[in-house]
Short mmCIF file of C-alpha atoms in Angstrom, two decimals:
data_model
loop_
_atom_site.label_atom_id
_atom_site.label_comp_id
_atom_site.label_asym_id
_atom_site.label_seq_id
_atom_site.Cartn_x
_atom_site.Cartn_y
_atom_site.Cartn_z
CA UNK A 17 126.49 82.97 74.73
CA UNK A 18 126.53 79.37 73.54
CA UNK A 19 124.21 78.22 70.83
CA UNK A 20 122.22 76.03 73.21
CA UNK A 21 121.94 78.69 75.81
CA UNK A 22 120.64 81.11 73.20
CA UNK A 23 117.97 78.62 72.22
CA UNK A 24 117.04 78.00 75.84
CA UNK A 25 116.78 81.74 76.46
CA UNK A 26 114.65 82.22 73.36
CA UNK A 27 112.37 79.37 74.43
CA UNK A 28 112.02 80.93 77.85
CA UNK A 29 111.09 84.25 76.34
CA UNK A 30 108.60 82.57 74.06
CA UNK A 31 106.81 80.59 76.76
CA UNK A 32 107.07 82.74 79.88
CA UNK A 33 104.59 85.57 80.33
CA UNK A 34 106.19 88.92 79.56
CA UNK A 35 107.45 90.71 82.65
CA UNK A 36 106.89 94.38 83.31
CA UNK A 37 109.44 96.59 85.02
CA UNK A 38 109.51 95.87 88.75
CA UNK A 39 108.13 92.34 88.47
CA UNK A 40 110.16 89.53 90.04
CA UNK A 41 112.22 87.40 87.62
CA UNK A 42 111.26 83.69 87.49
CA UNK A 43 114.38 82.36 89.18
CA UNK A 44 114.18 85.00 91.94
CA UNK A 45 110.68 83.86 93.02
CA UNK A 46 110.59 82.71 96.64
CA UNK A 47 107.82 81.24 98.69
CA UNK A 48 106.96 82.86 102.02
CA UNK A 49 108.39 79.65 103.51
CA UNK A 50 111.94 80.80 102.77
CA UNK A 51 111.41 83.95 104.87
CA UNK A 52 110.31 82.04 107.98
CA UNK A 53 112.28 81.05 111.06
CA UNK A 54 113.32 77.43 111.68
CA UNK A 55 110.49 76.76 114.17
CA UNK A 56 107.70 77.75 111.80
CA UNK A 57 109.35 75.83 108.96
CA UNK A 58 109.58 72.72 111.15
CA UNK A 59 105.90 73.10 112.03
CA UNK A 60 104.96 73.17 108.33
CA UNK A 61 107.27 70.32 107.38
CA UNK A 62 106.08 67.82 109.97
CA UNK A 63 102.54 66.64 109.21
CA UNK A 64 102.01 65.64 112.83
CA UNK A 65 102.71 69.19 114.06
CA UNK A 66 101.20 71.10 111.11
CA UNK A 67 97.81 72.34 112.40
CA UNK A 68 96.59 72.64 108.79
CA UNK A 69 96.63 68.84 108.52
CA UNK A 70 93.61 68.65 110.85
CA UNK A 71 91.61 70.53 108.21
CA UNK A 72 92.95 68.23 105.49
CA UNK A 73 91.70 65.23 107.51
CA UNK A 74 88.29 66.89 107.95
CA UNK A 75 88.22 67.49 104.21
CA UNK A 76 89.01 63.86 103.53
CA UNK A 77 86.00 62.84 105.65
CA UNK A 78 83.75 65.32 103.81
CA UNK A 79 85.04 64.00 100.46
CA UNK A 80 83.30 60.66 101.02
CA UNK A 81 80.20 62.02 102.78
CA UNK A 82 76.97 62.05 100.81
CA UNK A 83 75.11 65.32 100.88
CA UNK A 84 72.47 67.42 99.14
CA UNK A 85 69.28 66.24 97.48
CA UNK A 86 71.35 64.32 94.89
CA UNK A 87 72.70 62.31 97.85
CA UNK A 88 76.13 62.14 96.25
CA UNK A 89 79.59 62.43 97.73
CA UNK A 90 82.52 64.09 95.97
CA UNK A 91 84.10 60.63 95.83
CA UNK A 92 81.10 59.19 93.94
CA UNK A 93 82.07 61.24 90.92
CA UNK A 94 85.76 61.94 91.45
CA UNK A 95 86.90 58.68 93.03
CA UNK A 96 90.19 58.66 94.87
CA UNK A 97 91.30 62.28 95.23
CA UNK A 98 94.97 61.28 95.28
CA UNK A 99 94.66 60.57 91.58
CA UNK A 100 91.76 62.72 90.38
CA UNK A 101 92.68 65.91 92.25
CA UNK A 102 96.47 65.78 91.84
CA UNK A 103 97.65 69.01 90.22
CA UNK A 104 94.16 70.57 90.07
CA UNK A 105 94.78 73.34 92.63
CA UNK A 106 98.03 74.28 90.86
CA UNK A 107 96.00 75.49 87.87
CA UNK A 108 93.29 77.40 89.77
CA UNK A 109 91.69 79.93 89.36
CA UNK A 110 90.70 78.29 86.05
CA UNK A 111 88.49 79.47 83.21
CA UNK A 112 84.89 78.28 83.41
CA UNK A 113 83.31 78.02 79.97
CA UNK A 114 79.71 78.31 81.14
CA UNK A 115 80.38 81.40 83.25
CA UNK A 116 82.95 82.83 80.77
CA UNK A 117 85.21 83.90 83.64
CA UNK A 118 87.79 82.41 85.99
CA UNK A 119 86.61 80.62 89.13
CA UNK A 120 88.65 79.92 92.25
CA UNK A 121 88.99 76.46 93.77
CA UNK A 122 86.51 77.47 96.49
CA UNK A 123 84.04 78.57 93.82
CA UNK A 124 84.57 75.35 91.84
CA UNK A 125 83.82 73.27 94.93
CA UNK A 126 80.65 75.27 95.53
CA UNK A 127 79.66 74.87 91.86
CA UNK A 128 79.92 71.11 92.37
CA UNK A 129 77.81 71.40 95.48
CA UNK A 130 75.06 73.35 93.76
CA UNK A 131 75.18 71.77 90.27
CA UNK A 132 76.11 68.20 91.09
CA UNK A 133 75.11 67.56 94.70
CA UNK A 134 72.09 69.89 94.82
CA UNK A 135 73.41 71.18 98.11
CA UNK A 136 73.61 74.82 99.27
CA UNK A 137 76.90 76.65 98.70
CA UNK A 138 79.24 76.68 101.71
CA UNK A 139 79.98 80.18 103.06
CA UNK A 140 83.47 81.62 102.44
CA UNK A 141 85.88 80.86 105.32
CA UNK A 142 83.49 78.28 106.78
CA UNK A 143 85.26 75.29 108.29
CA UNK A 144 83.81 72.85 105.73
CA UNK A 145 84.79 74.91 102.69
CA UNK A 146 88.31 75.46 104.04
CA UNK A 147 88.58 71.75 104.86
CA UNK A 148 87.47 70.63 101.39
CA UNK A 149 89.69 73.12 99.65
CA UNK A 150 92.66 72.21 101.88
CA UNK A 151 92.08 68.52 101.13
CA UNK A 152 91.84 69.10 97.36
CA UNK A 153 94.84 71.48 97.28
CA UNK A 154 96.89 69.13 99.45
CA UNK A 155 96.76 66.61 96.57
CA UNK A 156 98.90 69.15 94.63
CA UNK A 157 101.58 69.55 97.28
CA UNK A 158 104.89 69.69 95.42
CA UNK A 159 103.25 70.29 92.02
CA UNK A 160 104.52 73.36 90.11
CA UNK A 161 101.98 76.18 89.72
CA UNK A 162 100.69 76.66 86.15
CA UNK A 163 97.53 78.75 86.77
CA UNK A 164 97.05 81.49 84.20
CA UNK A 165 98.60 79.58 81.29
CA UNK A 166 95.20 79.22 79.56
CA UNK A 167 95.10 82.00 76.92
CA UNK A 168 91.40 82.61 77.66
CA UNK A 169 92.50 83.92 81.05
CA UNK A 170 94.78 86.63 79.69
CA UNK A 171 92.39 89.59 80.15
CA UNK A 172 91.76 88.51 83.74
CA UNK A 173 95.47 88.08 84.51
CA UNK A 174 96.00 91.57 83.08
CA UNK A 175 93.20 92.96 85.26
CA UNK A 176 94.81 91.34 88.31
CA UNK A 177 98.19 92.80 87.43
CA UNK A 178 96.67 96.28 87.09
CA UNK A 179 95.07 95.92 90.51
CA UNK A 180 98.39 94.73 91.96
CA UNK A 181 100.14 97.83 90.63
CA UNK A 182 97.43 100.28 91.67
CA UNK A 183 97.91 102.45 94.74
CA UNK A 184 94.91 102.37 97.02
CA UNK A 185 93.53 103.18 100.43
CA UNK A 186 94.17 106.07 102.77
CA UNK A 187 97.86 105.04 102.96
CA UNK A 188 98.03 105.10 99.15
CA UNK A 189 100.13 101.95 98.72
CA UNK A 190 100.00 99.27 96.01
CA UNK A 191 100.68 95.57 96.49
CA UNK A 192 103.77 95.99 94.29
CA UNK A 193 105.24 98.62 96.67
CA UNK A 194 105.61 95.99 99.38
CA UNK A 195 105.77 92.64 97.60
CA UNK A 196 107.88 93.50 94.51
CA UNK A 197 109.92 96.49 95.67
CA UNK A 198 110.45 95.84 99.38
CA UNK A 199 110.43 92.12 100.06
CA UNK A 200 113.24 91.11 102.42
CA UNK A 201 112.78 94.36 104.29
CA UNK A 202 110.94 94.76 107.58
CA UNK A 203 107.58 96.39 108.16
CA UNK A 204 107.48 97.33 111.86
CA UNK A 205 110.04 94.59 112.46
CA UNK A 206 108.21 91.81 110.55
CA UNK A 207 109.69 90.50 107.29
CA UNK A 208 107.86 91.36 104.08
CA UNK A 209 107.76 88.45 101.64
CA UNK A 210 107.08 88.37 97.91
CA UNK A 211 103.41 87.64 98.65
CA UNK A 212 103.47 84.29 96.86
CA UNK A 213 100.20 82.31 97.03
CA UNK A 214 101.79 78.87 97.22
CA UNK A 215 100.32 77.47 100.42
CA UNK A 216 96.60 78.24 100.52
CA UNK A 217 94.47 77.62 102.35
CA UNK A 218 97.09 77.93 105.07
CA UNK A 219 97.40 78.05 108.82
CA UNK A 220 98.44 81.48 110.05
CA UNK A 221 99.60 81.55 113.65
CA UNK A 222 98.32 85.12 113.92
CA UNK A 223 94.81 83.93 112.92
CA UNK A 224 94.98 80.77 115.01
CA UNK A 225 93.16 79.03 112.18
CA UNK A 226 93.24 78.09 108.52
CA UNK A 227 92.37 80.89 106.09
CA UNK A 228 91.97 81.40 102.37
CA UNK A 229 94.10 83.50 100.04
CA UNK A 230 91.15 85.89 99.77
CA UNK A 231 91.19 86.42 103.52
CA UNK A 232 94.88 87.30 103.28
CA UNK A 233 94.33 89.73 100.40
CA UNK A 234 91.47 91.39 102.21
CA UNK A 235 93.66 91.92 105.25
CA UNK A 236 96.43 93.46 103.12
CA UNK A 237 93.83 95.83 101.67
CA UNK A 238 92.49 96.70 105.10
CA UNK A 239 96.10 97.27 106.19
CA UNK A 240 96.48 100.13 103.73
CA UNK A 241 93.03 101.35 104.82
CA UNK A 242 91.40 100.48 101.52
CA UNK A 243 87.86 99.14 101.20
CA UNK A 244 88.50 95.40 100.80
CA UNK A 245 86.69 93.59 97.96
CA UNK A 246 83.99 91.16 99.05
CA UNK A 247 84.83 87.46 99.08
CA UNK A 248 84.37 86.07 95.58
CA UNK A 249 84.34 89.54 93.95
CA UNK A 250 85.69 89.48 90.37
CA UNK A 251 88.53 91.83 91.39
CA UNK A 252 89.65 89.49 94.15
CA UNK A 253 89.54 86.51 91.76
CA UNK A 254 91.60 88.50 89.22
CA UNK A 255 94.18 89.38 91.89
CA UNK A 256 94.33 85.74 92.98
CA UNK A 257 94.82 84.67 89.36
CA UNK A 258 97.57 87.22 88.79
CA UNK A 259 99.32 86.11 91.99
CA UNK A 260 99.20 82.47 90.86
CA UNK A 261 100.54 83.34 87.39
CA UNK A 262 103.24 85.42 89.09
CA UNK A 263 104.17 82.31 91.11
CA UNK A 264 104.48 80.23 87.93
CA UNK A 265 106.71 77.22 88.58
CA UNK A 266 106.79 77.46 92.37
CA UNK A 267 105.61 74.25 94.09
CA UNK A 268 102.30 74.14 95.96
CA UNK A 269 102.66 73.76 99.75
CA UNK A 270 99.09 73.35 101.02
CA UNK A 271 98.58 73.39 103.93
CA UNK A 272 101.41 75.87 104.58
CA UNK A 273 102.05 77.48 107.96
CA UNK A 274 102.83 81.19 108.24
CA UNK A 275 103.57 83.40 111.24
CA UNK B 5 100.07 126.73 95.69
CA UNK B 6 97.15 125.96 93.36
CA UNK B 7 96.07 123.21 95.73
CA UNK B 8 96.29 125.55 98.73
CA UNK B 9 94.00 127.99 96.90
CA UNK B 10 91.51 125.21 96.25
CA UNK B 11 91.51 124.43 99.96
CA UNK B 12 90.82 128.06 100.77
CA UNK B 13 87.96 128.11 98.28
CA UNK B 14 86.52 124.96 99.82
CA UNK B 15 86.80 126.42 103.28
CA UNK B 16 85.05 129.61 102.27
CA UNK B 17 82.29 127.63 100.60
CA UNK B 18 81.86 125.60 103.78
CA UNK B 19 81.68 128.64 106.00
CA UNK B 20 79.17 130.27 103.69
CA UNK B 21 77.02 127.16 104.06
CA UNK B 22 77.41 127.72 107.78
CA UNK B 23 78.40 124.16 108.72
CA UNK B 24 81.92 123.75 110.03
CA UNK B 25 83.09 120.30 108.91
CA UNK B 26 85.58 118.76 111.33
CA UNK B 27 87.16 116.76 108.49
CA UNK B 28 87.86 119.84 106.38
CA UNK B 29 91.56 120.45 105.79
CA UNK B 30 92.85 123.82 106.97
CA UNK B 31 94.41 125.83 104.16
CA UNK B 32 98.16 126.09 103.92
CA UNK B 33 100.69 127.90 101.81
CA UNK B 34 103.59 126.10 100.14
CA UNK B 35 106.55 128.44 99.76
CA UNK B 36 109.47 126.94 97.83
CA UNK B 37 109.93 123.46 99.41
CA UNK B 38 108.11 123.94 102.67
CA UNK B 39 105.13 125.18 104.65
CA UNK B 40 106.46 127.96 106.88
CA UNK B 41 103.41 128.54 109.05
CA UNK B 42 101.94 126.19 111.61
CA UNK B 43 98.74 124.53 110.39
CA UNK B 44 97.09 125.34 113.72
CA UNK B 45 98.65 128.76 114.19
CA UNK B 46 100.40 127.46 117.33
CA UNK B 47 103.57 125.46 117.94
CA UNK B 48 103.21 121.70 118.43
CA UNK B 49 104.10 119.67 121.52
CA UNK B 50 107.24 117.56 120.97
CA UNK B 51 106.45 115.06 123.75
CA UNK B 52 103.03 114.35 122.27
CA UNK B 53 104.71 114.16 118.87
CA UNK B 54 107.11 111.48 120.07
CA UNK B 55 104.25 109.39 121.44
CA UNK B 56 102.41 109.78 118.13
CA UNK B 57 105.40 108.67 116.06
CA UNK B 58 105.71 105.58 118.26
CA UNK B 59 102.01 104.69 118.00
CA UNK B 60 101.40 101.90 115.48
CA UNK B 61 98.22 103.62 114.23
CA UNK B 62 100.21 106.69 113.18
CA UNK B 63 102.15 104.25 110.90
CA UNK B 64 105.58 106.01 110.86
CA UNK B 65 107.50 103.14 112.46
CA UNK B 66 106.00 100.62 110.08
CA UNK B 67 108.61 102.00 107.66
CA UNK B 68 111.03 104.06 109.74
CA UNK B 69 113.39 103.36 112.59
CA UNK B 70 114.61 106.03 114.96
CA UNK B 71 116.02 106.70 118.41
CA UNK B 72 113.34 104.58 120.10
CA UNK B 73 115.12 102.08 122.37
CA UNK B 74 111.81 101.03 123.95
CA UNK B 75 110.48 99.22 120.87
CA UNK B 76 111.75 96.48 118.57
CA UNK B 77 108.89 97.07 116.15
CA UNK B 78 110.61 99.41 113.73
CA UNK B 79 110.75 99.23 109.97
CA UNK B 80 113.61 99.48 107.49
CA UNK B 81 111.76 100.61 104.38
CA UNK B 82 112.80 104.22 104.98
CA UNK B 83 115.68 106.26 106.44
CA UNK B 84 116.29 106.26 110.20
CA UNK B 85 114.67 109.37 111.66
CA UNK B 86 117.69 110.15 113.86
CA UNK B 87 119.09 113.49 112.84
CA UNK B 88 116.03 114.47 110.78
CA UNK B 89 116.10 117.83 112.57
CA UNK B 90 119.58 118.48 111.20
CA UNK B 91 118.77 117.50 107.65
CA UNK B 92 115.50 119.39 107.28
CA UNK B 93 114.01 122.69 108.34
CA UNK B 94 110.75 122.81 110.26
CA UNK B 95 109.09 124.16 107.16
CA UNK B 96 110.35 121.22 105.05
CA UNK B 97 109.34 118.68 107.70
CA UNK B 98 105.81 120.11 107.76
CA UNK B 99 105.44 119.81 103.98
CA UNK B 100 106.97 116.31 104.06
CA UNK B 101 104.27 115.17 106.49
CA UNK B 102 101.45 117.01 104.74
CA UNK B 103 102.32 115.69 101.28
CA UNK B 104 105.58 113.74 100.91
CA UNK B 105 104.85 113.25 97.21
CA UNK B 106 105.86 116.90 96.74
CA UNK B 107 109.47 115.87 97.38
CA UNK B 108 109.32 112.64 95.40
CA UNK B 109 106.24 111.75 93.32
CA UNK B 110 107.15 108.02 93.51
CA UNK B 111 107.60 107.91 97.28
CA UNK B 112 105.86 105.21 99.29
CA UNK B 113 105.52 107.59 102.24
CA UNK B 114 101.83 108.46 102.61
CA UNK B 115 100.61 112.04 102.45
CA UNK B 116 99.32 112.56 105.97
CA UNK B 117 97.28 115.66 105.32
CA UNK B 118 95.69 115.09 101.95
CA UNK B 119 92.35 113.59 100.97
CA UNK B 120 92.34 113.90 97.19
CA UNK B 121 93.69 111.61 94.46
CA UNK B 122 93.15 108.49 96.55
CA UNK B 123 91.54 105.24 95.39
CA UNK B 124 89.10 102.95 97.28
CA UNK B 125 89.69 104.51 100.65
CA UNK B 126 88.09 102.36 103.39
CA UNK B 127 84.65 103.45 104.52
CA UNK B 128 85.87 104.48 107.98
CA UNK B 129 88.64 106.64 106.56
CA UNK B 130 87.00 108.25 103.53
CA UNK B 131 87.35 112.01 103.33
CA UNK B 132 89.63 112.17 106.37
CA UNK B 133 93.35 112.94 106.38
CA UNK B 134 95.52 110.34 108.17
CA UNK B 135 96.52 112.89 110.81
CA UNK B 136 94.88 116.06 112.08
CA UNK B 137 96.54 119.47 111.78
CA UNK B 138 97.35 119.40 115.51
CA UNK B 139 98.93 115.95 115.24
CA UNK B 140 101.07 117.11 112.30
CA UNK B 141 102.29 120.06 114.37
CA UNK B 142 103.15 117.81 117.34
CA UNK B 143 105.15 115.47 115.11
CA UNK B 144 106.93 118.34 113.35
CA UNK B 145 107.91 119.72 116.77
CA UNK B 146 109.28 116.30 117.76
CA UNK B 147 111.19 115.71 114.50
CA UNK B 148 112.84 119.13 114.86
CA UNK B 149 114.34 117.91 118.18
CA UNK B 150 116.02 114.92 116.47
CA UNK B 151 119.51 116.36 116.19
CA UNK B 152 122.71 114.35 116.18
#
């Protein structure tokens, strides 16, 4: 090994989170996009055919709409989202000092609604919340994921990893059994991916609508006949955080399209 | 063996209480690497077993493929079931379905007739095995016919 390569390797070891056996190596990480057929890829790539872009446009309209008893719009405080929101979604879930725990992008948006707009929280999976979160996350399209780097998040990343490795449900399967050990294989004929969270909220053809990462995780849990965690549950946030840290370096794709 | 005894104890306790619980597992005896006796005391029906293996809700073809020309929806996480009847005895096939972890503790194949040592089982499935004793017998009968 050359001197420079040794230094590069040492630097990588020093900065990258330590991998456990079975976890996917950084340069082997692949977005779900790379597992899709050409038609679905083309649909994601072309903004005029990507159905997720309709939600992004709705979110853009909501961004400038005054609401709540504070009669403030997101834009009144955050200005042009193309600047202020660039890269934000790539580091969510992020640690919230006041709550002393990580919050998801959806939760952050609702905190702004209740704390800064004096408006009621938007329900999970409601069209407005998905639209706002798609609009905000879209500003990070192409930005490398860094969520989980904050050392305060470590215990929560660890909790998420434990949940990812834990067998559960009547079928007794862990996330890792499919998404670390068997990606590239076929479950009843459909390709299993690495379960990378790069494109959320995203348009799933099977759902015929946009959906959050939490919706996806809940359906994987239901698939193994486990009792899914409620939307916003600390366990679901921890899983989401672990998934984002596991996707470290992959570019954001919001709004992605998936079969 | 120890587990089979526990099942017997549970069954006796239930019958003493007088309430027959439909979800209760019937006791079975593991002898070497198999369960020699039918869980229902009767042979299964291979035709019903084939239909069960093909049903998505039974979950086999999520992972396995087999001699099923009528469906494209087959998995490749596990060996093709063709020839399973050559490779395994009926007694081994029965234990494999009841509790595949007995053959390989790390296996991803679910234990179809076991309700203990599971985590966060969904409300609608809690306390129930994935398959009934009769369904296990039907599938065992079908697998035994899969000869090359």
